[in-house]
PDB file of C-alpha atoms in Angstrom:
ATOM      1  CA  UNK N  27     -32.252 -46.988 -42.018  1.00  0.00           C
ATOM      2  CA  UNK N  28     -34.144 -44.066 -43.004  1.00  0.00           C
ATOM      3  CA  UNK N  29     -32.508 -41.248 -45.633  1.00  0.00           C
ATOM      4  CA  UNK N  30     -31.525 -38.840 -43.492  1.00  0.00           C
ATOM      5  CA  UNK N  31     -32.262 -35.188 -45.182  1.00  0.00           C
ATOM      6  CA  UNK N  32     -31.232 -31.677 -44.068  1.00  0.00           C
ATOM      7  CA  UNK N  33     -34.010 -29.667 -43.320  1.00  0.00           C
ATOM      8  CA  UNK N  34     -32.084 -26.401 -42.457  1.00  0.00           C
ATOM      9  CA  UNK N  35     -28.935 -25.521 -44.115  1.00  0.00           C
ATOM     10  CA  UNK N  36     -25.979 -23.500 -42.917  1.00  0.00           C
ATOM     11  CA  UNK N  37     -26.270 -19.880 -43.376  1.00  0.00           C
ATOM     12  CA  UNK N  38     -23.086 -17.105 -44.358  1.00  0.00           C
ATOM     13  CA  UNK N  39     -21.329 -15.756 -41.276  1.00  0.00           C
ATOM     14  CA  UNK N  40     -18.663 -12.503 -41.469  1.00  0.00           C
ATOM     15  CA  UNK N  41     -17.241 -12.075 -37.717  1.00  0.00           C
ATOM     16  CA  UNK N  42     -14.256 -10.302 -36.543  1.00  0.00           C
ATOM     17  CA  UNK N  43     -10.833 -11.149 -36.088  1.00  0.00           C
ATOM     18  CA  UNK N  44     -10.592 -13.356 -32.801  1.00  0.00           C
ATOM     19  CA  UNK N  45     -14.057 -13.760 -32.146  1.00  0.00           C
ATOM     20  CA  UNK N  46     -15.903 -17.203 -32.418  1.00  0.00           C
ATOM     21  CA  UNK N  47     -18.418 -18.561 -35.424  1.00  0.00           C
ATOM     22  CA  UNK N  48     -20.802 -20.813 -35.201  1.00  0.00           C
ATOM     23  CA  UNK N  49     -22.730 -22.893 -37.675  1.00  0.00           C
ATOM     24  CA  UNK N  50     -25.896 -24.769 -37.679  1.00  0.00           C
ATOM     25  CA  UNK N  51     -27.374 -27.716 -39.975  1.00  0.00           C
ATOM     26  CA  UNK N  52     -30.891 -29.193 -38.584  1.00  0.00           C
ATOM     27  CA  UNK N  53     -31.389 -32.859 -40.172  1.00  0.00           C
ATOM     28  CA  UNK N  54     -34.408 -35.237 -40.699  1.00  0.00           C
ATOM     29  CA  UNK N  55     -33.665 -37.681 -38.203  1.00  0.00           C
ATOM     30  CA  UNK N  56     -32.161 -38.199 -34.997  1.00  0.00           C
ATOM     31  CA  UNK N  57     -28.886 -40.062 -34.176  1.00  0.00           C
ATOM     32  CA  UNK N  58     -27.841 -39.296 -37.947  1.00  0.00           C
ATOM     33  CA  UNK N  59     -24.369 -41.870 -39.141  1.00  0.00           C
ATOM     34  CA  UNK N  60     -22.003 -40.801 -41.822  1.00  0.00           C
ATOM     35  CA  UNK N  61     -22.012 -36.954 -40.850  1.00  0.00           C
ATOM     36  CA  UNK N  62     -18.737 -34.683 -41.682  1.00  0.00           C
ATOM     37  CA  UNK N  63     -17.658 -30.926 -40.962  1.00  0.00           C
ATOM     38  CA  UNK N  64     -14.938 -29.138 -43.223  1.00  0.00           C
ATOM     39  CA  UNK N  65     -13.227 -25.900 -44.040  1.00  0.00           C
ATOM     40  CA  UNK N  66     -12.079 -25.221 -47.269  1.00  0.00           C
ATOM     41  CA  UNK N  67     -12.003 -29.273 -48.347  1.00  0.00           C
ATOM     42  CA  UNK N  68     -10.409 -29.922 -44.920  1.00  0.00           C
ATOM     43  CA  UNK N  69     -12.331 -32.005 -42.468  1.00  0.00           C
ATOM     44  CA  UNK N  70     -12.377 -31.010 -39.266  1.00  0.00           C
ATOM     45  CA  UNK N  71     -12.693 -32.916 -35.570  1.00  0.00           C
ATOM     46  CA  UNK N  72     -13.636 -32.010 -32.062  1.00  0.00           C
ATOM     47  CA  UNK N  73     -10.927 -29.920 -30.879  1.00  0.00           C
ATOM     48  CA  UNK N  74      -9.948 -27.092 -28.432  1.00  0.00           C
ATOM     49  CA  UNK N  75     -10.492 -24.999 -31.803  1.00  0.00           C
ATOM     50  CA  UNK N  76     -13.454 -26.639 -33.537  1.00  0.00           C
ATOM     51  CA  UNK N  77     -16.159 -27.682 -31.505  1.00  0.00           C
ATOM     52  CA  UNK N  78     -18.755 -29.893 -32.991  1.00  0.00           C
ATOM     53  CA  UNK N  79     -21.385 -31.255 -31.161  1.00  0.00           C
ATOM     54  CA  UNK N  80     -25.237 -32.220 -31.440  1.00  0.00           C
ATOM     55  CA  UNK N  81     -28.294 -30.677 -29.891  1.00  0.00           C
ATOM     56  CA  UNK N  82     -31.640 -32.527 -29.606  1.00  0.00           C
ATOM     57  CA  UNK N  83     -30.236 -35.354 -31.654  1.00  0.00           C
ATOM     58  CA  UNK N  84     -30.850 -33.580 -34.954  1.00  0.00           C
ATOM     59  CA  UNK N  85     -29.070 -29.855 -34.526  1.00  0.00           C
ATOM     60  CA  UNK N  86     -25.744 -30.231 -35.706  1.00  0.00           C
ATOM     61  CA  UNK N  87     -23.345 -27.214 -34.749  1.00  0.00           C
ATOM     62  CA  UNK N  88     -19.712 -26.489 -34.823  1.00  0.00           C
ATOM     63  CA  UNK N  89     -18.435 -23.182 -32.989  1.00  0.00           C
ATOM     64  CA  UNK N  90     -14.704 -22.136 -34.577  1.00  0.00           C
ATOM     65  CA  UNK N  91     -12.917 -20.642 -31.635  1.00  0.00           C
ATOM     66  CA  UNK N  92     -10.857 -17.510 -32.377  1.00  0.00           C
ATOM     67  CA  UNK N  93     -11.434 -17.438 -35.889  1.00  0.00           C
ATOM     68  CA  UNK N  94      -8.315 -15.631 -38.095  1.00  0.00           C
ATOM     69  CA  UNK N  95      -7.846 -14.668 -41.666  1.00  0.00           C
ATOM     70  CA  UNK N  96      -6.574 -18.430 -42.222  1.00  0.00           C
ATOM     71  CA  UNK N  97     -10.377 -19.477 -41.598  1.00  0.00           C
ATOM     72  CA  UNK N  98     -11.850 -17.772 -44.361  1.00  0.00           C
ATOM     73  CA  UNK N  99     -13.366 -19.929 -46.781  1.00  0.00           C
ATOM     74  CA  UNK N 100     -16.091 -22.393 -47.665  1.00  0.00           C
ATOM     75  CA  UNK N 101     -17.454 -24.250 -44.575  1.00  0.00           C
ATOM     76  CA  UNK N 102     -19.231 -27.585 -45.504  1.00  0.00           C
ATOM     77  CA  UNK N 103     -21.409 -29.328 -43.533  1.00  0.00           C
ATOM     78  CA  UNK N 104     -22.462 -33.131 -44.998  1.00  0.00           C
ATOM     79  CA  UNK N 105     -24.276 -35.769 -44.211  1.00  0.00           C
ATOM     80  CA  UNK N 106     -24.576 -39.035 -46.416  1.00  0.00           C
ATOM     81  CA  UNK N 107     -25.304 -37.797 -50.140  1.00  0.00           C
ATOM     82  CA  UNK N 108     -26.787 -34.645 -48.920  1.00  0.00           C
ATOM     83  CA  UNK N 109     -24.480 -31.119 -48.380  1.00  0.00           C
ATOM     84  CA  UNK N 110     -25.035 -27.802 -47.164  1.00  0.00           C
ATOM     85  CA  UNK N 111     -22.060 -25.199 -47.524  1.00  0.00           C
ATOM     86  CA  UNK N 112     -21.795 -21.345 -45.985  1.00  0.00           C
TER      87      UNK N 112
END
């Protein structure tokens, strides 16, 4: 199984109060295993809140939905040994 690498990180978002965010990691390879969201050290999963899906096979993207103060923090975006954090 290939190494799968990302090839664009995530970038810093500041949105308001109640409005959605949404994050992007493009990887190496298509189909990538072993791939994880979080929020401050918390991971996250498809939700009415969270939405994570995958474009193209190798555009990774979760959309927090009505963001509040409580979502401040360090978003993480990982896959296998490899990290990218906004």
């Amino acid at each position: 199984e290939p190494d799968v690498t990302i090839v664009s990180g995530l970038k810093d978002a500041v949105v308001p109060e109640g409005d959605d965010v949404t994050f992007q990691c493009q990887v190496s390879h298509e189909n990538a295993r072993d791939v994880e969201w979080k929020l401050q050290d918390v991971a996250l999963q498809n939700n009415e809140m969270n939405e994570i899906s995958v474009e193209k096979g190798r555009i990774h993207t979760l959309t927090l939905r009505k963001v509040t103060e409580q979502d401040i923090g360090t978003v993480t975006f990982r896959v296998g040994p490899h990290t990218s954090t906004a």
